[in-house]
mmCIF file of C-alpha atoms and ligand atoms in Angstrom:
data_model
loop_
_atom_site.group_PDB
_atom_site.id
_atom_site.type_symbol
_atom_site.label_atom_id
_atom_site.label_comp_id
_atom_site.label_asym_id
_atom_site.label_seq_id
_atom_site.Cartn_x
_atom_site.Cartn_y
_atom_site.Cartn_z
ATOM 1 C CA MET L 1 -1.831 -56.455 -92.196
ATOM 2 C CA ARG L 2 1.859 -57.434 -91.649
ATOM 3 C CA MET L 3 4.398 -54.659 -91.206
ATOM 4 C CA ASN L 4 8.109 -54.894 -90.855
ATOM 5 C CA GLU L 5 8.957 -56.282 -87.373
ATOM 6 C CA GLU L 6 10.487 -52.999 -86.217
ATOM 7 C CA THR L 7 7.453 -50.842 -87.035
ATOM 8 C CA PHE L 8 4.890 -50.590 -84.263
ATOM 9 C CA LEU L 9 2.634 -47.854 -85.598
ATOM 10 C CA LYS L 10 2.048 -46.778 -89.166
ATOM 11 C CA VAL L 11 -0.210 -43.814 -89.880
ATOM 12 C CA GLU L 12 -1.136 -43.241 -93.524
ATOM 13 C CA HIS L 13 -2.774 -40.142 -94.990
ATOM 14 C CA LEU L 14 -4.676 -39.441 -91.780
ATOM 15 C CA ARG L 15 -7.214 -36.627 -91.918
ATOM 16 C CA LYS L 16 -9.531 -35.202 -89.306
ATOM 17 C CA GLU L 17 -11.942 -32.498 -90.330
ATOM 18 C CA PHE L 18 -14.533 -30.834 -88.124
ATOM 19 C CA ASP L 19 -17.569 -29.053 -89.529
ATOM 20 C CA LEU L 20 -17.829 -25.634 -87.967
ATOM 21 C CA LYS L 21 -21.268 -25.021 -86.530
ATOM 22 C CA VAL L 22 -22.799 -21.771 -87.795
ATOM 23 C CA SER L 23 -26.183 -20.267 -87.006
ATOM 24 C CA TRP L 24 -28.889 -20.811 -89.633
ATOM 25 C CA ILE L 25 -28.847 -17.063 -90.399
ATOM 26 C CA LYS L 26 -25.135 -17.179 -91.241
ATOM 27 C CA ALA L 27 -25.684 -20.392 -93.199
ATOM 28 C CA ILE L 28 -28.334 -18.628 -95.351
ATOM 29 C CA PHE L 29 -26.407 -15.392 -95.920
ATOM 30 C CA LYS L 30 -22.821 -16.667 -95.990
ATOM 31 C CA GLY L 31 -23.438 -19.891 -97.893
ATOM 32 C CA LYS L 32 -21.375 -23.053 -97.508
ATOM 33 C CA LYS L 33 -20.456 -24.520 -94.134
ATOM 34 C CA LYS L 34 -16.852 -24.185 -92.998
ATOM 35 C CA THR L 35 -14.557 -27.098 -92.275
ATOM 36 C CA VAL L 36 -11.625 -27.089 -89.875
ATOM 37 C CA LYS L 37 -8.823 -29.262 -91.255
ATOM 38 C CA ALA L 38 -7.227 -30.107 -87.918
ATOM 39 C CA VAL L 39 -5.182 -33.030 -89.275
ATOM 40 C CA ASP L 40 -4.564 -32.781 -92.989
ATOM 41 C CA ASP L 41 -2.970 -35.797 -94.687
ATOM 42 C CA VAL L 42 -0.472 -36.892 -92.050
ATOM 43 C CA SER L 43 1.693 -40.006 -92.478
ATOM 44 C CA PHE L 44 4.448 -41.312 -90.188
ATOM 45 C CA GLU L 45 5.779 -44.442 -88.525
ATOM 46 C CA ILE L 46 6.947 -45.226 -85.004
ATOM 47 C CA LYS L 47 9.327 -48.082 -84.317
ATOM 48 C CA ARG L 48 8.664 -50.514 -81.490
ATOM 49 C CA GLY L 49 10.018 -48.999 -78.264
ATOM 50 C CA GLU L 50 10.613 -45.613 -79.868
ATOM 51 C CA THR L 51 9.449 -42.187 -78.660
ATOM 52 C CA LEU L 52 8.286 -39.933 -81.444
ATOM 53 C CA GLY L 53 7.768 -36.326 -80.384
ATOM 54 C CA ILE L 54 5.252 -34.096 -82.121
ATOM 55 C CA VAL L 55 5.995 -30.405 -81.618
ATOM 56 C CA GLY L 56 4.355 -27.233 -82.879
ATOM 57 C CA GLU L 57 2.568 -24.151 -81.629
ATOM 58 C CA SER L 58 -1.062 -24.057 -80.429
ATOM 59 C CA GLY L 59 -3.452 -24.683 -83.297
ATOM 60 C CA SER L 60 -1.018 -26.910 -85.213
ATOM 61 C CA GLY L 61 -3.275 -29.964 -84.745
ATOM 62 C CA LYS L 62 -0.917 -32.037 -82.594
ATOM 63 C CA THR L 63 -3.475 -32.828 -79.865
ATOM 64 C CA THR L 64 -6.113 -33.814 -82.448
ATOM 65 C CA LEU L 65 -3.527 -36.021 -84.142
ATOM 66 C CA GLY L 66 -2.725 -37.819 -80.863
ATOM 67 C CA ARG L 67 -6.381 -38.402 -80.055
ATOM 68 C CA THR L 68 -7.238 -39.533 -83.565
ATOM 69 C CA VAL L 69 -4.381 -42.054 -83.634
ATOM 70 C CA ILE L 70 -5.971 -43.933 -80.697
ATOM 71 C CA ARG L 71 -9.498 -43.308 -81.997
ATOM 72 C CA LEU L 72 -10.592 -41.118 -79.103
ATOM 73 C CA ILE L 73 -11.631 -38.988 -82.064
ATOM 74 C CA GLU L 74 -12.851 -40.722 -85.220
ATOM 75 C CA PRO L 75 -10.648 -40.034 -88.259
ATOM 76 C CA THR L 76 -12.269 -38.550 -91.361
ATOM 77 C CA SER L 77 -10.072 -40.762 -93.546
ATOM 78 C CA GLY L 78 -6.711 -42.550 -93.577
ATOM 79 C CA LYS L 79 -5.258 -45.642 -91.954
ATOM 80 C CA ILE L 80 -3.845 -46.348 -88.495
ATOM 81 C CA ILE L 81 -2.037 -49.676 -88.315
ATOM 82 C CA MET L 82 -0.929 -50.559 -84.807
ATOM 83 C CA ASP L 83 1.045 -53.723 -84.152
ATOM 84 C CA ASN L 84 -0.194 -55.227 -87.440
ATOM 85 C CA THR L 85 -3.866 -54.399 -86.731
ATOM 86 C CA ASP L 86 -5.751 -51.849 -88.783
ATOM 87 C CA LEU L 87 -7.347 -49.807 -85.989
ATOM 88 C CA THR L 88 -9.487 -47.883 -88.446
ATOM 89 C CA LYS L 89 -11.401 -51.071 -89.266
ATOM 90 C CA LEU L 90 -12.190 -52.088 -85.679
ATOM 91 C CA LYS L 91 -15.674 -51.585 -84.311
ATOM 92 C CA GLY L 92 -17.774 -52.291 -81.199
ATOM 93 C CA ASP L 93 -16.524 -55.006 -78.908
ATOM 94 C CA VAL L 94 -13.362 -55.686 -80.907
ATOM 95 C CA LEU L 95 -12.344 -52.019 -80.652
ATOM 96 C CA ARG L 96 -13.218 -51.971 -76.954
ATOM 97 C CA LYS L 97 -10.969 -55.006 -76.316
ATOM 98 C CA ALA L 98 -8.143 -53.482 -78.393
ATOM 99 C CA ARG L 99 -8.266 -50.355 -76.222
ATOM 100 C CA ARG L 100 -6.439 -52.062 -73.354
ATOM 101 C CA ASP L 101 -3.325 -52.002 -75.574
ATOM 102 C CA PHE L 102 -3.158 -48.212 -75.792
ATOM 103 C CA SER L 103 -3.739 -45.315 -73.492
ATOM 104 C CA ILE L 104 -3.386 -41.558 -73.111
ATOM 105 C CA ILE L 105 -1.883 -39.230 -70.522
ATOM 106 C CA PHE L 106 -3.730 -35.928 -70.581
ATOM 107 C CA GLN L 107 -2.281 -32.483 -70.083
ATOM 108 C CA ASP L 108 -4.226 -31.389 -67.020
ATOM 109 C CA PRO L 109 -4.133 -34.041 -64.274
ATOM 110 C CA MET L 110 -6.773 -32.243 -62.195
ATOM 111 C CA ALA L 111 -9.252 -32.086 -65.065
ATOM 112 C CA SER L 112 -8.677 -35.727 -65.990
ATOM 113 C CA LEU L 113 -9.281 -37.097 -62.467
ATOM 114 C CA ASN L 114 -12.849 -37.261 -61.181
ATOM 115 C CA PRO L 115 -12.786 -35.085 -58.022
ATOM 116 C CA TYR L 116 -15.521 -37.200 -56.376
ATOM 117 C CA MET L 117 -13.716 -40.533 -56.772
ATOM 118 C CA ARG L 118 -10.960 -41.868 -54.563
ATOM 119 C CA ILE L 119 -7.601 -42.388 -56.274
ATOM 120 C CA GLY L 120 -7.755 -46.190 -55.921
ATOM 121 C CA LYS L 121 -11.142 -46.302 -57.648
ATOM 122 C CA ILE L 122 -9.937 -43.989 -60.448
ATOM 123 C CA VAL L 123 -6.921 -46.179 -61.231
ATOM 124 C CA SER L 124 -8.997 -49.357 -60.918
ATOM 125 C CA HIS L 125 -11.558 -48.122 -63.452
ATOM 126 C CA PRO L 126 -9.759 -49.334 -66.658
ATOM 127 C CA LEU L 127 -9.283 -52.779 -65.037
ATOM 128 C CA GLU L 128 -13.010 -52.936 -64.272
ATOM 129 C CA ILE L 129 -13.958 -51.870 -67.811
ATOM 130 C CA HIS L 130 -11.752 -54.605 -69.291
ATOM 131 C CA ASN L 131 -12.779 -57.117 -66.628
ATOM 132 C CA ILE L 132 -9.197 -57.771 -65.523
ATOM 133 C CA GLY L 133 -8.562 -59.556 -62.200
ATOM 134 C CA THR L 134 -10.601 -59.903 -59.004
ATOM 135 C CA LYS L 135 -11.220 -56.935 -56.714
ATOM 136 C CA GLN L 136 -8.336 -58.018 -54.481
ATOM 137 C CA GLU L 137 -5.954 -58.584 -57.422
ATOM 138 C CA ARG L 138 -6.786 -55.137 -58.800
ATOM 139 C CA LYS L 139 -6.069 -53.521 -55.462
ATOM 140 C CA GLU L 140 -2.746 -55.343 -55.084
ATOM 141 C CA LYS L 141 -1.701 -54.298 -58.590
ATOM 142 C CA ILE L 142 -2.577 -50.656 -57.896
ATOM 143 C CA LEU L 143 -0.751 -50.616 -54.548
ATOM 144 C CA SER L 144 2.416 -52.037 -56.097
ATOM 145 C CA LEU L 145 2.257 -49.430 -58.873
ATOM 146 C CA PHE L 146 1.823 -46.652 -56.289
ATOM 147 C CA GLU L 147 4.864 -47.970 -54.421
ATOM 148 C CA LYS L 148 6.890 -47.869 -57.643
ATOM 149 C CA PHE L 149 5.665 -44.330 -58.399
ATOM 150 C CA ASN L 150 6.606 -43.051 -54.963
ATOM 151 C CA LEU L 151 2.971 -42.525 -53.969
ATOM 152 C CA THR L 152 3.638 -43.777 -50.466
ATOM 153 C CA PRO L 153 2.257 -45.046 -48.183
ATOM 154 C CA PRO L 154 0.240 -46.643 -51.036
ATOM 155 C CA GLU L 155 -2.793 -47.549 -48.865
ATOM 156 C CA GLU L 156 -3.125 -43.915 -47.857
ATOM 157 C CA PHE L 157 -2.996 -42.668 -51.479
ATOM 158 C CA TYR L 158 -5.467 -45.381 -52.507
ATOM 159 C CA ASN L 159 -8.104 -43.788 -50.291
ATOM 160 C CA ARG L 160 -7.358 -40.112 -50.959
ATOM 161 C CA PHE L 161 -9.327 -37.739 -53.190
ATOM 162 C CA PRO L 162 -7.454 -35.930 -56.017
ATOM 163 C CA LYS L 163 -7.712 -32.514 -54.377
ATOM 164 C CA TYR L 164 -5.424 -33.671 -51.532
ATOM 165 C CA LEU L 165 -2.560 -34.419 -53.960
ATOM 166 C CA SER L 166 0.111 -32.080 -55.346
ATOM 167 C CA GLY L 167 0.306 -31.465 -59.124
ATOM 168 C CA GLY L 168 3.203 -33.918 -59.487
ATOM 169 C CA GLN L 169 1.422 -36.615 -57.449
ATOM 170 C CA ARG L 170 -1.721 -36.189 -59.565
ATOM 171 C CA GLN L 171 0.260 -36.658 -62.763
ATOM 172 C CA ARG L 172 1.838 -39.829 -61.283
ATOM 173 C CA VAL L 173 -1.680 -41.106 -60.640
ATOM 174 C CA VAL L 174 -2.646 -40.289 -64.254
ATOM 175 C CA ILE L 175 0.417 -42.221 -65.490
ATOM 176 C CA ALA L 176 -0.454 -45.123 -63.165
ATOM 177 C CA ARG L 177 -3.988 -45.202 -64.600
ATOM 178 C CA ALA L 178 -2.589 -45.171 -68.151
ATOM 179 C CA LEU L 179 -0.325 -48.141 -67.348
ATOM 180 C CA ILE L 180 -2.655 -50.252 -65.259
ATOM 181 C CA THR L 181 -3.841 -52.447 -68.171
ATOM 182 C CA ASN L 182 -0.238 -53.028 -69.362
ATOM 183 C CA PRO L 183 -0.676 -51.191 -72.678
ATOM 184 C CA LYS L 184 1.895 -51.252 -75.471
ATOM 185 C CA PHE L 185 1.411 -47.699 -76.677
ATOM 186 C CA ILE L 186 0.907 -44.378 -74.916
ATOM 187 C CA VAL L 187 -0.044 -40.989 -76.303
ATOM 188 C CA ALA L 188 1.329 -38.408 -73.872
ATOM 189 C CA ASP L 189 -0.428 -35.119 -74.590
ATOM 190 C CA GLU L 190 1.628 -32.313 -73.033
ATOM 191 C CA PRO L 191 2.082 -34.395 -69.840
ATOM 192 C CA THR L 192 4.226 -31.780 -68.101
ATOM 193 C CA ALA L 193 2.602 -28.564 -69.342
ATOM 194 C CA MET L 194 0.653 -27.898 -66.130
ATOM 195 C CA LEU L 195 3.503 -28.738 -63.762
ATOM 196 C CA ASP L 196 6.132 -26.624 -62.025
ATOM 197 C CA VAL L 197 9.547 -26.706 -63.661
ATOM 198 C CA SER L 198 10.999 -28.587 -60.678
ATOM 199 C CA VAL L 199 8.432 -31.400 -61.054
ATOM 200 C CA ARG L 200 8.643 -31.645 -64.856
ATOM 201 C CA SER L 201 11.981 -33.422 -64.934
ATOM 202 C CA GLN L 202 10.785 -35.942 -62.318
ATOM 203 C CA ILE L 203 7.760 -36.823 -64.456
ATOM 204 C CA LEU L 204 9.893 -37.117 -67.603
ATOM 205 C CA LYS L 205 12.343 -39.383 -65.723
ATOM 206 C CA LEU L 206 9.435 -41.509 -64.525
ATOM 207 C CA MET L 207 8.135 -41.789 -68.092
ATOM 208 C CA ILE L 208 11.542 -42.935 -69.332
ATOM 209 C CA GLN L 209 11.809 -45.445 -66.471
ATOM 210 C CA VAL L 210 8.368 -46.997 -67.088
ATOM 211 C CA LYS L 211 8.933 -47.046 -70.841
ATOM 212 C CA GLU L 212 11.850 -49.447 -70.341
ATOM 213 C CA GLU L 213 10.065 -51.498 -67.736
ATOM 214 C CA PHE L 214 6.707 -51.828 -69.540
ATOM 215 C CA LYS L 215 8.282 -52.004 -73.044
ATOM 216 C CA LEU L 216 6.239 -49.044 -74.238
ATOM 217 C CA THR L 217 6.155 -47.029 -77.429
ATOM 218 C CA TYR L 218 5.342 -43.324 -77.030
ATOM 219 C CA LEU L 219 3.809 -40.576 -79.102
ATOM 220 C CA PHE L 220 4.896 -37.547 -77.096
ATOM 221 C CA ILE L 221 3.043 -34.320 -77.884
ATOM 222 C CA THR L 222 4.537 -31.118 -76.583
ATOM 223 C CA HIS L 223 5.393 -27.497 -77.211
ATOM 224 C CA ASP L 224 8.255 -27.787 -74.717
ATOM 225 C CA LEU L 225 11.272 -28.364 -76.952
ATOM 226 C CA ALA L 226 13.633 -28.946 -74.015
ATOM 227 C CA GLY L 227 11.336 -31.742 -72.781
ATOM 228 C CA ALA L 228 11.177 -33.196 -76.304
ATOM 229 C CA LYS L 229 14.970 -33.155 -76.519
ATOM 230 C CA TYR L 230 15.181 -35.022 -73.234
ATOM 231 C CA ILE L 231 12.700 -37.813 -73.910
ATOM 232 C CA CYS L 232 12.252 -38.264 -77.696
ATOM 233 C CA ASP L 233 14.189 -40.346 -80.219
ATOM 234 C CA ARG L 234 12.748 -38.608 -83.289
ATOM 235 C CA ILE L 235 10.751 -35.418 -83.654
ATOM 236 C CA GLY L 236 8.011 -34.440 -86.089
ATOM 237 C CA VAL L 237 7.212 -30.749 -86.462
ATOM 238 C CA MET L 238 3.576 -29.909 -87.172
ATOM 239 C CA TYR L 239 2.213 -26.776 -88.751
ATOM 240 C CA LEU L 240 -1.449 -26.163 -89.592
ATOM 241 C CA GLY L 241 -2.443 -29.819 -89.553
ATOM 242 C CA ARG L 242 0.534 -31.245 -91.415
ATOM 243 C CA ILE L 243 3.998 -32.601 -90.534
ATOM 244 C CA ILE L 244 6.529 -30.341 -92.226
ATOM 245 C CA GLU L 245 9.746 -31.945 -90.948
ATOM 246 C CA ILE L 246 10.519 -35.227 -89.257
ATOM 247 C CA ALA L 247 13.977 -36.406 -88.229
ATOM 248 C CA LYS L 248 16.160 -37.812 -85.469
ATOM 249 C CA LYS L 249 16.207 -35.417 -82.530
ATOM 250 C CA GLU L 250 19.971 -34.879 -82.857
ATOM 251 C CA ASP L 251 19.495 -33.679 -86.455
ATOM 252 C CA ILE L 252 16.510 -31.467 -85.638
ATOM 253 C CA PHE L 253 18.324 -29.708 -82.804
ATOM 254 C CA LYS L 254 21.721 -29.516 -84.505
ATOM 255 C CA GLU L 255 20.593 -28.450 -87.937
ATOM 256 C CA PRO L 256 16.891 -27.772 -88.445
ATOM 257 C CA LEU L 257 16.134 -27.608 -92.182
ATOM 258 C CA HIS L 258 12.571 -26.311 -92.529
ATOM 259 C CA PRO L 259 12.249 -22.530 -91.908
ATOM 260 C CA TYR L 260 9.480 -23.114 -89.362
ATOM 261 C CA THR L 261 11.643 -25.621 -87.448
ATOM 262 C CA LYS L 262 14.504 -23.088 -87.548
ATOM 263 C CA ILE L 263 12.195 -20.488 -86.010
ATOM 264 C CA LEU L 264 11.081 -22.879 -83.245
ATOM 265 C CA MET L 265 14.686 -23.805 -82.459
ATOM 266 C CA SER L 266 15.858 -20.199 -82.398
ATOM 267 C CA ALA L 267 13.324 -19.522 -79.626
ATOM 268 C CA ILE L 268 14.944 -22.001 -77.202
ATOM 269 C CA PRO L 269 16.720 -19.990 -74.489
ATOM 270 C CA ILE L 270 20.484 -20.567 -74.151
ATOM 271 C CA PRO L 271 21.563 -21.001 -70.507
ATOM 272 C CA ASP L 272 24.815 -19.054 -71.127
ATOM 273 C CA PRO L 273 24.342 -15.228 -70.938
ATOM 274 C CA ASN L 274 27.501 -14.692 -73.051
ATOM 275 C CA THR L 275 26.221 -16.714 -75.990
ATOM 276 C CA LYS L 276 23.923 -14.904 -78.382
ATOM 277 C CA ARG L 277 21.801 -16.547 -81.055
ATOM 278 C CA GLU L 278 19.959 -14.834 -83.872
ATOM 279 C CA LYS L 279 16.259 -15.091 -83.079
ATOM 280 C CA LEU L 280 14.109 -15.727 -86.141
ATOM 281 C CA MET L 281 10.523 -14.562 -85.991
ATOM 282 C CA PRO L 282 7.574 -15.741 -88.082
ATOM 283 C CA LYS L 283 5.374 -13.013 -89.534
ATOM 284 C CA GLY L 284 1.981 -12.603 -87.838
ATOM 285 C CA GLU L 285 -0.257 -15.257 -86.356
ATOM 286 C CA ILE L 286 -0.892 -18.844 -87.406
ATOM 287 C CA PRO L 287 -3.738 -18.735 -90.026
ATOM 288 C CA SER L 288 -7.080 -20.366 -89.296
ATOM 289 C CA ALA L 289 -7.385 -24.085 -90.061
ATOM 290 C CA THR L 290 -10.665 -23.215 -91.854
ATOM 291 C CA ASN L 291 -8.695 -21.225 -94.392
ATOM 292 C CA ILE L 292 -5.361 -22.904 -95.032
ATOM 293 C CA PRO L 293 -3.233 -20.805 -97.404
ATOM 294 C CA LYS L 294 -2.754 -22.081 -100.953
ATOM 295 C CA GLY L 295 0.725 -23.349 -101.846
ATOM 296 C CA CYS L 296 3.044 -23.842 -98.887
ATOM 297 C CA ARG L 297 0.834 -23.412 -95.835
ATOM 298 C CA PHE L 298 3.681 -21.562 -94.076
ATOM 299 C CA HIS L 299 4.272 -19.005 -96.866
ATOM 300 C CA THR L 300 2.229 -16.214 -95.216
ATOM 301 C CA ARG L 301 4.681 -16.208 -92.292
ATOM 302 C CA CYS L 302 7.890 -17.532 -93.803
ATOM 303 C CA PRO L 303 10.823 -15.052 -93.925
ATOM 304 C CA PHE L 304 12.256 -16.931 -96.967
ATOM 305 C CA ALA L 305 9.079 -17.321 -99.092
ATOM 306 C CA LYS L 306 9.462 -17.126 -102.904
ATOM 307 C CA ASP L 307 6.826 -16.965 -105.645
ATOM 308 C CA ILE L 308 6.698 -20.744 -106.049
ATOM 309 C CA CYS L 309 5.752 -21.040 -102.364
ATOM 310 C CA LYS L 310 2.450 -19.234 -102.988
ATOM 311 C CA GLU L 311 1.465 -21.671 -105.728
ATOM 312 C CA GLN L 312 2.754 -25.159 -104.982
ATOM 313 C CA GLU L 313 2.403 -27.096 -101.759
ATOM 314 C CA PRO L 314 5.778 -28.781 -101.057
ATOM 315 C CA GLU L 315 5.737 -32.555 -100.473
ATOM 316 C CA LEU L 316 7.608 -34.187 -97.595
ATOM 317 C CA ARG L 317 10.855 -35.230 -99.338
ATOM 318 C CA ASP L 318 13.693 -37.416 -98.149
ATOM 319 C CA ILE L 319 16.726 -35.218 -97.655
ATOM 320 C CA GLY L 320 19.670 -37.227 -96.346
ATOM 321 C CA GLY L 321 17.494 -39.579 -94.322
ATOM 322 C CA ARG L 322 15.126 -36.953 -92.953
ATOM 323 C CA LEU L 323 11.824 -35.719 -94.330
ATOM 324 C CA VAL L 324 11.295 -32.037 -95.055
ATOM 325 C CA ALA L 325 8.478 -30.183 -96.875
ATOM 326 C CA CYS L 326 10.057 -27.010 -98.287
ATOM 327 C CA HIS L 327 10.811 -25.923 -101.862
ATOM 328 C CA LEU L 328 14.058 -24.273 -100.874
ATOM 329 C CA VAL L 329 15.669 -27.073 -98.880
HETATM 330 FE FE1 LIG W 401 9.113 -21.003 -96.679
HETATM 331 FE FE2 LIG W 401 8.690 -21.566 -99.243
HETATM 332 FE FE3 LIG W 401 9.886 -23.353 -97.707
HETATM 333 FE FE4 LIG W 401 7.312 -22.823 -97.411
HETATM 334 S S1 LIG W 401 8.265 -23.734 -99.181
HETATM 335 S S2 LIG W 401 8.780 -23.027 -95.815
HETATM 336 S S3 LIG W 401 7.252 -20.640 -97.809
HETATM 337 S S4 LIG W 401 10.660 -21.332 -98.223
#
């Protein structure tokens, strides 16, 4: 499938539903099984070389979206077209080969590194799976990447176990592993969430540096809006499985349009103690994804909700070049 040259990734009407397991007693007495709509009809595009941020609170479905886009999780329905290939149609060996073109950086570097494997072996693993290079060539490639990532002396890091590394060094190793097959696309799932504030900016800088060098396209998932502002070109805001606003980062931060985006932005601390900003608060907790409210899914918490909001689900509409799903915008 040919897309316009600029578009690298096109996601169309993507859904991911999980059946909730219930005991047979509950199934008999409470009837129908429940379904979690983690990703509920999501469409977006990412340009080649662009970083699209996906922000939202816990339970918004952003992590499931990231994993489904690279088929770590199988989509329930929808299309994922990456670099003119329909990923949703790939199977078996063809899918396995395609996997060297995309990768993921997980949130918790300690949990994503096997504690019983040496760092060199961990980073070499994707090369072995895809049968790339000889043993010596793999080692040379890893050592040069370690040098670039300030994991020096590289030979020493190659032979270390993960527990002897700091949090920042572990995340550098995770990034090195993600890049070792020269992918074109990376899903970064909260890559700085487990790191100290002082290390976060170093990791974000490293990600920007390697993006230029490796000509990468990023899907950057985060709840850290300051990090998103630093690294992203455009930002999509997710709420209960759906994107409710998507725009250039300058527009989102300068003038958020959707009430939920306004609430998220009003929570960002201002570094000047003399400047006050009105803090908007959503009502209550995010509803369960097994029971998404009828009408606008945000209406149970929205401070501006009207009657129409309880009945009709707003579509994502183009408003001056940005997409917003709200009846009142
Ligand atoms: Fe709030 Fe209504 Fe807009 Fe939904 S559609 S965000 S409930 S104003």
